[in-house]
Amino acid sequence: MRTSRRPGADLTDVLGTRHPIVQGPFGGGLSTVALVAAVSEAGGLGSYGVHAMAPEDIGPLVEAIRAATSAPFAVNLWTPRPDEERPVPDTTALAAHTDRLALHYAEFGLTPPNLAQANARIDFDAQLDAVLAARPPVISVVMGPPPRRLVEGARSIGAPIVGTATTVAEARALEEAGCDVIVASGSDAGGHRGSFLAPVRESLVGTFSLIPQVRDAVSVPVVAAGGIADGRGVAAALTLGADGVQVGTGFLRTPESGASPAHREALSSERARTTVLTRLFSGRPARGIANALVRGMADAEDRVPPYPAQNNLMLPIRARAAASGRADRLNLWSGQAALLASGESAGDYLSALVSEAEKVLGTPL
């Protein structure tokens, strides 16, 4: 450790939390006010992913979280990736992509999206304005550095900015851009990969290889993410130089999360031992449990359109699969240590992470 201070103190000083544990932010309905509040009330940093939300819904959401907890929490945005967000050019191109999914639309009785629906996207600038107007205690970003306007706006409302890096070069770029905390997200992590300086295939650094390298490269607090789901993982990350940890999949297993029953059941089953990176559900690489859809469409990984078009094409299928308990058609986001999580309530789970880590480290967190 760099100093004799309590482990995690650098992070908790910045975030205003009791414990150096961050709940991974989920989008697509996986985050809930109840989950964020439970984590924050237990002393961690609850987080809510708003990248898929209409700008006008962000303010009311933040107010709902404030009504549920007086403790700090974070709102998470995806920074745009113009190189990936190319629209489907015409109906001929769209037909090739919808034909690929025709059997899945048919089995759920769905009508494929039209060209406008496939190319629909949410105005990031309007989302940014809404977040700043809502004045959340903490703002986090993934997929790239925070825009200058976000940094200046966050400074004006006193909100620290948390950025996400998958390589040392990205961590340096985030610090230079003005991030107050950097999440070192290893390849073990579930959900979408946030790589932005190099292709994902060139940015797959394991969590426990990434932590000490990022720690040596930046001066701001570092949060380890990926494959951490119990107190042993928390202790290991802190021992390697992290100031705290971010836990995603473990909190997805809690009853407060927005994960569907089929998703939650998969996370607690032997199927969770096999995860893959796939573009099939959103157009961006994301780690999840391998299922029939992923295996059956594996040869299309490099041919599906980029985000958000593929995401829009898959949304009806994903929604119907969740509603009908069809885990074989669902995006089962998961990191590589899902079965190490307990599945108990979010507050109890966070308390267990802290107490288990304290036993390993022999010191309070």
GROMACS .gro file of C-alpha atoms in nm:
model
  365
    1MET     CA    1   0.000   0.000   0.000
    2ARG     CA    2   0.120   0.352  -0.074
    3THR     CA    3   0.039   0.495   0.271
    4SER     CA    4  -0.070   0.380   0.615
    5ARG     CA    5  -0.417   0.529   0.569
    6ARG     CA    6  -0.724   0.310   0.592
    7PRO     CA    7  -0.759   0.111   0.269
    8GLY     CA    8  -0.995   0.286   0.031
    9ALA     CA    9  -0.975   0.622   0.210
   10ASP     CA   10  -0.861   0.808  -0.101
   11LEU     CA   11  -1.174   0.694  -0.284
   12THR     CA   12  -1.421   0.750  -0.003
   13ASP     CA   13  -1.280   1.100   0.047
   14VAL     CA   14  -1.366   1.184  -0.314
   15LEU     CA   15  -1.704   1.011  -0.332
   16GLY     CA   16  -1.826   1.081   0.020
   17THR     CA   17  -1.909   0.716   0.088
   18ARG     CA   18  -1.838   0.506   0.398
   19HIS     CA   19  -1.693   0.212   0.208
   20PRO     CA   20  -1.477   0.194  -0.109
   21ILE     CA   21  -1.730  -0.010  -0.306
   22VAL     CA   22  -1.913   0.108  -0.617
   23GLN     CA   23  -2.213  -0.069  -0.766
   24GLY     CA   24  -2.163  -0.107  -1.139
   25PRO     CA   25  -2.406   0.109  -1.337
   26PHE     CA   26  -2.654  -0.084  -1.551
   27GLY     CA   27  -2.865   0.041  -1.837
   28GLY     CA   28  -3.148  -0.120  -2.025
   29GLY     CA   29  -3.374  -0.157  -1.723
   30LEU     CA   30  -3.122  -0.346  -1.509
   31SER     CA   31  -3.067  -0.052  -1.273
   32THR     CA   32  -3.342   0.035  -1.027
   33VAL     CA   33  -3.398   0.310  -0.774
   34ALA     CA   34  -3.429   0.041  -0.506
   35LEU     CA   35  -3.087  -0.104  -0.590
   36VAL     CA   36  -2.911   0.233  -0.600
   37ALA     CA   37  -3.067   0.336  -0.269
   38ALA     CA   38  -2.987   0.006  -0.097
   39VAL     CA   39  -2.620   0.021  -0.196
   40SER     CA   40  -2.582   0.387  -0.101
   41GLU     CA   41  -2.764   0.341   0.229
   42ALA     CA   42  -2.528   0.053   0.312
   43GLY     CA   43  -2.228   0.280   0.259
   44GLY     CA   44  -2.129   0.212  -0.101
   45LEU     CA   45  -2.191   0.417  -0.414
   46GLY     CA   46  -2.513   0.314  -0.586
   47SER     CA   47  -2.510   0.384  -0.961
   48TYR     CA   48  -2.779   0.415  -1.227
   49GLY     CA   49  -2.710   0.392  -1.600
   50VAL     CA   50  -2.915   0.647  -1.796
   51HIS     CA   51  -2.765   0.606  -2.143
   52ALA     CA   52  -3.088   0.455  -2.280
   53MET     CA   53  -3.320   0.705  -2.111
   54ALA     CA   54  -3.499   0.996  -2.275
   55PRO     CA   55  -3.349   1.325  -2.149
   56GLU     CA   56  -3.680   1.437  -1.999
   57ASP     CA   57  -3.689   1.126  -1.777
   58ILE     CA   58  -3.348   1.182  -1.617
   59GLY     CA   59  -3.448   1.465  -1.382
   60PRO     CA   60  -3.742   1.274  -1.231
   61LEU     CA   61  -3.521   0.967  -1.191
   62VAL     CA   62  -3.259   1.160  -0.995
   63GLU     CA   63  -3.531   1.307  -0.775
   64ALA     CA   64  -3.669   0.958  -0.710
   65ILE     CA   65  -3.324   0.836  -0.601
   66ARG     CA   66  -3.284   1.142  -0.376
   67ALA     CA   67  -3.618   1.063  -0.218
   68ALA     CA   68  -3.497   0.708  -0.146
   69THR     CA   69  -3.155   0.792  -0.001
   70SER     CA   70  -2.967   1.092   0.134
   71ALA     CA   71  -2.633   0.920   0.066
   72PRO     CA   72  -2.417   0.985  -0.243
   73PHE     CA   73  -2.501   0.805  -0.568
   74ALA     CA   74  -2.386   0.820  -0.930
   75VAL     CA   75  -2.556   0.869  -1.264
   76ASN     CA   76  -2.378   0.706  -1.558
   77LEU     CA   77  -2.365   0.820  -1.922
   78TRP     CA   78  -2.220   0.659  -2.234
   79THR     CA   79  -2.008   0.906  -2.427
   80PRO     CA   80  -2.084   0.889  -2.801
   81ARG     CA   81  -1.865   0.686  -3.037
   82PRO     CA   82  -1.914   0.852  -3.379
   83ASP     CA   83  -1.695   0.590  -3.548
   84GLU     CA   84  -1.941   0.318  -3.440
   85GLU     CA   85  -2.274   0.494  -3.465
   86ARG     CA   86  -2.312   0.467  -3.841
   87PRO     CA   87  -2.676   0.443  -3.954
   88VAL     CA   88  -2.812   0.161  -4.164
   89PRO     CA   89  -2.805   0.334  -4.505
   90ASP     CA   90  -3.121   0.205  -4.673
   91THR     CA   91  -3.400  -0.053  -4.672
   92THR     CA   92  -3.191  -0.301  -4.870
   93ALA     CA   93  -2.922  -0.302  -4.603
   94LEU     CA   94  -3.186  -0.319  -4.331
   95ALA     CA   95  -3.346  -0.624  -4.496
   96ALA     CA   96  -3.018  -0.814  -4.475
   97HIS     CA   97  -3.005  -0.755  -4.102
   98THR     CA   98  -3.372  -0.824  -4.029
   99ASP     CA   99  -3.364  -1.138  -4.245
  100ARG     CA  100  -3.087  -1.267  -4.020
  101LEU     CA  101  -3.323  -1.226  -3.724
  102ALA     CA  102  -3.642  -1.331  -3.903
  103LEU     CA  103  -3.687  -1.658  -3.714
  104HIS     CA  104  -3.656  -1.480  -3.380
  105TYR     CA  105  -3.907  -1.211  -3.475
  106ALA     CA  106  -4.145  -1.481  -3.594
  107GLU     CA  107  -4.123  -1.699  -3.283
  108PHE     CA  108  -4.232  -1.402  -3.069
  109GLY     CA  109  -4.489  -1.273  -3.320
  110LEU     CA  110  -4.296  -0.949  -3.373
  111THR     CA  111  -4.282  -0.708  -3.665
  112PRO     CA  112  -3.921  -0.615  -3.753
  113PRO     CA  113  -3.827  -0.248  -3.693
  114ASN     CA  114  -3.840  -0.015  -3.993
  115LEU     CA  115  -3.546   0.197  -4.110
  116ALA     CA  116  -3.629   0.493  -3.886
  117GLN     CA  117  -3.670   0.268  -3.581
  118ALA     CA  118  -3.344   0.087  -3.654
  119ASN     CA  119  -3.153   0.415  -3.679
  120ALA     CA  120  -3.317   0.586  -3.380
  121ARG     CA  121  -3.078   0.736  -3.128
  122ILE     CA  122  -3.104   0.947  -2.816
  123ASP     CA  123  -2.960   1.299  -2.812
  124PHE     CA  124  -2.650   1.278  -2.593
  125ASP     CA  125  -2.617   1.654  -2.557
  126ALA     CA  126  -2.972   1.671  -2.426
  127GLN     CA  127  -2.896   1.385  -2.185
  128LEU     CA  128  -2.587   1.570  -2.065
  129ASP     CA  129  -2.788   1.887  -2.007
  130ALA     CA  130  -3.049   1.688  -1.814
  131VAL     CA  131  -2.787   1.522  -1.594
  132LEU     CA  132  -2.620   1.852  -1.508
  133ALA     CA  133  -2.957   2.013  -1.438
  134ALA     CA  134  -3.044   1.726  -1.203
  135ARG     CA  135  -2.718   1.779  -1.008
  136PRO     CA  136  -2.644   1.419  -0.903
  137PRO     CA  137  -2.375   1.380  -0.635
  138VAL     CA  138  -2.145   1.184  -0.872
  139ILE     CA  139  -2.132   1.152  -1.251
  140SER     CA  140  -1.968   0.855  -1.422
  141VAL     CA  141  -1.895   0.792  -1.789
  142VAL     CA  142  -1.801   0.495  -2.002
  143MET     CA  143  -1.702   0.446  -2.369
  144GLY     CA  144  -1.467   0.746  -2.372
  145PRO     CA  145  -1.341   1.057  -2.194
  146PRO     CA  146  -1.594   1.305  -2.058
  147PRO     CA  147  -1.655   1.597  -2.296
  148ARG     CA  148  -1.513   1.929  -2.179
  149ARG     CA  149  -1.865   2.063  -2.129
  150LEU     CA  150  -1.940   1.777  -1.891
  151VAL     CA  151  -1.620   1.835  -1.694
  152GLU     CA  152  -1.692   2.207  -1.659
  153GLY     CA  153  -2.055   2.142  -1.568
  154ALA     CA  154  -1.962   1.879  -1.310
  155ARG     CA  155  -1.713   2.118  -1.152
  156SER     CA  156  -1.982   2.384  -1.128
  157ILE     CA  157  -2.218   2.154  -0.934
  158GLY     CA  158  -1.943   1.994  -0.724
  159ALA     CA  159  -1.986   1.645  -0.867
  160PRO     CA  160  -1.673   1.428  -0.907
  161ILE     CA  161  -1.639   1.250  -1.242
  162VAL     CA  162  -1.566   0.879  -1.264
  163GLY     CA  163  -1.427   0.750  -1.596
  164THR     CA  164  -1.380   0.393  -1.719
  165ALA     CA  165  -1.056   0.261  -1.871
  166THR     CA  166  -0.970  -0.080  -2.011
  167THR     CA  167  -0.600  -0.004  -2.072
  168VAL     CA  168  -0.326   0.208  -1.919
  169ALA     CA  169  -0.337   0.446  -2.217
  170GLU     CA  170  -0.709   0.501  -2.162
  171ALA     CA  171  -0.653   0.564  -1.790
  172ARG     CA  172  -0.399   0.835  -1.872
  173ALA     CA  173  -0.637   0.988  -2.125
  174LEU     CA  174  -0.918   0.997  -1.869
  175GLU     CA  175  -0.702   1.166  -1.607
  176GLU     CA  176  -0.590   1.423  -1.864
  177ALA     CA  177  -0.954   1.484  -1.959
  178GLY     CA  178  -1.041   1.571  -1.599
  179CYS     CA  179  -1.167   1.252  -1.434
  180ASP     CA  180  -1.144   1.249  -1.055
  181VAL     CA  181  -1.164   0.869  -1.028
  182ILE     CA  182  -1.074   0.600  -1.280
  183VAL     CA  183  -1.235   0.257  -1.299
  184ALA     CA  184  -0.982   0.003  -1.427
  185SER     CA  185  -1.219  -0.238  -1.600
  186GLY     CA  186  -1.056  -0.571  -1.673
  187SER     CA  187  -1.160  -0.816  -1.942
  188ASP     CA  188  -1.327  -1.027  -1.670
  189ALA     CA  189  -1.606  -0.769  -1.636
  190GLY     CA  190  -1.960  -0.837  -1.752
  191GLY     CA  191  -2.165  -0.622  -1.985
  192HIS     CA  192  -2.034  -0.379  -2.243
  193ARG     CA  193  -1.665  -0.321  -2.290
  194GLY     CA  194  -1.573   0.048  -2.266
  195SER     CA  195  -1.259   0.044  -2.483
  196PHE     CA  196  -1.213   0.364  -2.679
  197LEU     CA  197  -0.849   0.408  -2.788
  198ALA     CA  198  -0.801   0.068  -2.954
  199PRO     CA  199  -1.029  -0.213  -3.068
  200VAL     CA  200  -1.170  -0.430  -2.791
  201ARG     CA  201  -0.969  -0.731  -2.911
  202GLU     CA  202  -0.651  -0.530  -2.842
  203SER     CA  203  -0.775  -0.407  -2.503
  204LEU     CA  204  -0.854  -0.730  -2.318
  205VAL     CA  205  -0.634  -0.693  -2.010
  206GLY     CA  206  -0.731  -0.904  -1.711
  207THR     CA  207  -0.840  -0.715  -1.400
  208PHE     CA  208  -0.554  -0.822  -1.176
  209SER     CA  209  -0.298  -0.741  -1.444
  210LEU     CA  210  -0.457  -0.404  -1.511
  211ILE     CA  211  -0.488  -0.275  -1.153
  212PRO     CA  212  -0.120  -0.223  -1.064
  213GLN     CA  213  -0.036  -0.085  -1.407
  214VAL     CA  214  -0.310   0.177  -1.390
  215ARG     CA  215  -0.219   0.252  -1.028
  216ASP     CA  216   0.138   0.330  -1.139
  217ALA     CA  217   0.020   0.543  -1.433
  218VAL     CA  218  -0.224   0.789  -1.273
  219SER     CA  219  -0.245   1.002  -0.961
  220VAL     CA  220  -0.622   0.993  -0.900
  221PRO     CA  221  -0.802   0.712  -0.709
  222VAL     CA  222  -0.834   0.384  -0.901
  223VAL     CA  223  -1.134   0.150  -0.876
  224ALA     CA  224  -1.088  -0.211  -0.984
  225ALA     CA  225  -1.368  -0.376  -1.182
  226GLY     CA  226  -1.414  -0.718  -1.335
  227GLY     CA  227  -1.433  -1.062  -1.176
  228ILE     CA  228  -1.476  -0.925  -0.823
  229ALA     CA  229  -1.778  -1.071  -0.647
  230ASP     CA  230  -1.667  -1.160  -0.293
  231GLY     CA  231  -1.452  -1.023  -0.014
  232ARG     CA  232  -1.144  -1.211  -0.130
  233GLY     CA  233  -1.160  -1.025  -0.461
  234VAL     CA  234  -1.204  -0.693  -0.283
  235ALA     CA  235  -0.899  -0.762  -0.065
  236ALA     CA  236  -0.691  -0.874  -0.363
  237ALA     CA  237  -0.774  -0.559  -0.560
  238LEU     CA  238  -0.686  -0.333  -0.268
  239THR     CA  239  -0.362  -0.523  -0.210
  240LEU     CA  240  -0.263  -0.465  -0.573
  241GLY     CA  241  -0.305  -0.090  -0.528
  242ALA     CA  242  -0.668  -0.018  -0.607
  243ASP     CA  243  -0.842   0.239  -0.388
  244GLY     CA  244  -1.173   0.058  -0.420
  245VAL     CA  245  -1.371  -0.189  -0.628
  246GLN     CA  246  -1.670  -0.178  -0.859
  247VAL     CA  247  -1.900  -0.479  -0.845
  248GLY     CA  248  -2.153  -0.529  -1.122
  249THR     CA  249  -2.264  -0.888  -1.171
  250GLY     CA  250  -2.282  -0.955  -0.798
  251PHE     CA  251  -2.538  -0.677  -0.758
  252LEU     CA  252  -2.732  -0.801  -1.063
  253ARG     CA  253  -2.800  -1.118  -0.863
  254THR     CA  254  -2.965  -0.924  -0.580
  255PRO     CA  255  -3.345  -0.904  -0.557
  256GLU     CA  256  -3.333  -0.523  -0.590
  257SER     CA  257  -3.184  -0.532  -0.941
  258GLY     CA  258  -3.391  -0.502  -1.257
  259ALA     CA  259  -3.262  -0.832  -1.396
  260SER     CA  260  -3.543  -1.058  -1.514
  261PRO     CA  261  -3.606  -1.382  -1.322
  262ALA     CA  262  -3.458  -1.576  -1.615
  263HIS     CA  263  -3.144  -1.362  -1.610
  264ARG     CA  264  -3.106  -1.385  -1.233
  265GLU     CA  265  -3.153  -1.763  -1.242
  266ALA     CA  266  -2.886  -1.797  -1.512
  267LEU     CA  267  -2.641  -1.596  -1.301
  268SER     CA  268  -2.677  -1.847  -1.017
  269SER     CA  269  -2.650  -2.157  -1.238
  270GLU     CA  270  -2.359  -2.356  -1.375
  271ARG     CA  271  -2.419  -2.182  -1.709
  272ALA     CA  272  -2.258  -1.871  -1.560
  273ARG     CA  273  -1.920  -2.043  -1.568
  274THR     CA  274  -1.908  -1.991  -1.947
  275THR     CA  275  -1.914  -1.632  -2.072
  276VAL     CA  276  -1.833  -1.484  -2.411
  277LEU     CA  277  -1.788  -1.144  -2.570
  278THR     CA  278  -2.062  -1.083  -2.826
  279ARG     CA  279  -2.184  -0.801  -3.051
  280LEU     CA  280  -2.509  -0.978  -3.132
  281PHE     CA  281  -2.733  -0.802  -2.881
  282SER     CA  282  -2.626  -0.440  -2.919
  283GLY     CA  283  -2.361  -0.401  -3.187
  284ARG     CA  284  -2.095  -0.337  -2.923
  285PRO     CA  285  -1.888  -0.613  -2.760
  286ALA     CA  286  -2.032  -0.718  -2.427
  287ARG     CA  287  -1.964  -1.012  -2.195
  288GLY     CA  288  -2.251  -1.243  -2.115
  289ILE     CA  289  -2.346  -1.605  -2.057
  290ALA     CA  290  -2.338  -1.809  -2.376
  291ASN     CA  291  -2.685  -1.924  -2.480
  292ALA     CA  292  -2.861  -2.065  -2.786
  293LEU     CA  293  -2.892  -1.732  -2.965
  294VAL     CA  294  -2.523  -1.648  -2.917
  295ARG     CA  295  -2.410  -1.991  -3.030
  296GLY     CA  296  -2.656  -2.011  -3.319
  297MET     CA  297  -2.558  -1.672  -3.463
  298ALA     CA  298  -2.184  -1.688  -3.390
  299ASP     CA  299  -2.095  -1.663  -3.758
  300ALA     CA  300  -2.271  -1.323  -3.778
  301GLU     CA  301  -2.061  -1.153  -3.506
  302ASP     CA  302  -1.865  -0.945  -3.758
  303ARG     CA  303  -2.162  -0.874  -3.985
  304VAL     CA  304  -2.420  -0.722  -3.753
  305PRO     CA  305  -2.448  -0.341  -3.774
  306PRO     CA  306  -2.286  -0.119  -3.511
  307TYR     CA  307  -2.457   0.033  -3.210
  308PRO     CA  308  -2.725   0.164  -3.190
  309ALA     CA  309  -2.874  -0.005  -3.499
  310GLN     CA  310  -2.817  -0.362  -3.381
  311ASN     CA  311  -2.938  -0.268  -3.036
  312ASN     CA  312  -3.261  -0.130  -3.184
  313LEU     CA  313  -3.309  -0.441  -3.398
  314MET     CA  314  -3.269  -0.666  -3.094
  315LEU     CA  315  -3.469  -0.466  -2.839
  316PRO     CA  316  -3.808  -0.621  -2.929
  317ILE     CA  317  -3.662  -0.972  -2.910
  318ARG     CA  318  -3.486  -0.902  -2.582
  319ALA     CA  319  -3.798  -0.750  -2.424
  320ARG     CA  320  -4.021  -1.038  -2.528
  321ALA     CA  321  -3.762  -1.295  -2.417
  322ALA     CA  322  -3.738  -1.133  -2.072
  323ALA     CA  323  -4.115  -1.117  -2.037
  324SER     CA  324  -4.158  -1.483  -2.132
  325GLY     CA  325  -3.862  -1.620  -1.935
  326ARG     CA  326  -3.670  -1.724  -2.246
  327ALA     CA  327  -3.309  -1.722  -2.128
  328ASP     CA  328  -3.207  -1.881  -2.459
  329ARG     CA  329  -3.292  -1.555  -2.640
  330LEU     CA  330  -3.192  -1.308  -2.368
  331ASN     CA  331  -2.882  -1.094  -2.323
  332LEU     CA  332  -2.748  -1.256  -2.005
  333TRP     CA  333  -2.483  -0.999  -1.913
  334SER     CA  334  -2.236  -1.149  -1.668
  335GLY     CA  335  -1.877  -1.120  -1.555
  336GLN     CA  336  -1.651  -1.418  -1.497
  337ALA     CA  337  -1.716  -1.457  -1.125
  338ALA     CA  338  -2.096  -1.458  -1.099
  339LEU     CA  339  -2.112  -1.771  -0.887
  340LEU     CA  340  -1.894  -1.612  -0.618
  341ALA     CA  341  -2.179  -1.370  -0.539
  342SER     CA  342  -2.433  -1.459  -0.272
  343GLY     CA  343  -2.761  -1.347  -0.425
  344GLU     CA  344  -2.871  -1.195  -0.092
  345SER     CA  345  -3.017  -0.845  -0.060
  346ALA     CA  346  -2.801  -0.559  -0.188
  347GLY     CA  347  -2.736  -0.409   0.155
  348ASP     CA  348  -2.644  -0.743   0.310
  349TYR     CA  349  -2.427  -0.830   0.011
  350LEU     CA  350  -2.232  -0.505   0.039
  351SER     CA  351  -2.187  -0.556   0.412
  352ALA     CA  352  -2.057  -0.908   0.347
  353LEU     CA  353  -1.808  -0.779   0.088
  354VAL     CA  354  -1.674  -0.534   0.343
  355SER     CA  355  -1.655  -0.776   0.636
  356GLU     CA  356  -1.496  -1.054   0.430
  357ALA     CA  357  -1.236  -0.815   0.290
  358GLU     CA  358  -1.160  -0.682   0.636
  359LYS     CA  359  -1.093  -1.036   0.762
  360VAL     CA  360  -0.849  -1.101   0.477
  361LEU     CA  361  -0.674  -0.765   0.511
  362GLY     CA  362  -0.683  -0.750   0.888
  363THR     CA  363  -0.786  -0.386   0.884
  364PRO     CA  364  -1.113  -0.189   0.863
  365LEU     CA  365  -1.238  -0.056   0.529
   0.00000   0.00000   0.00000
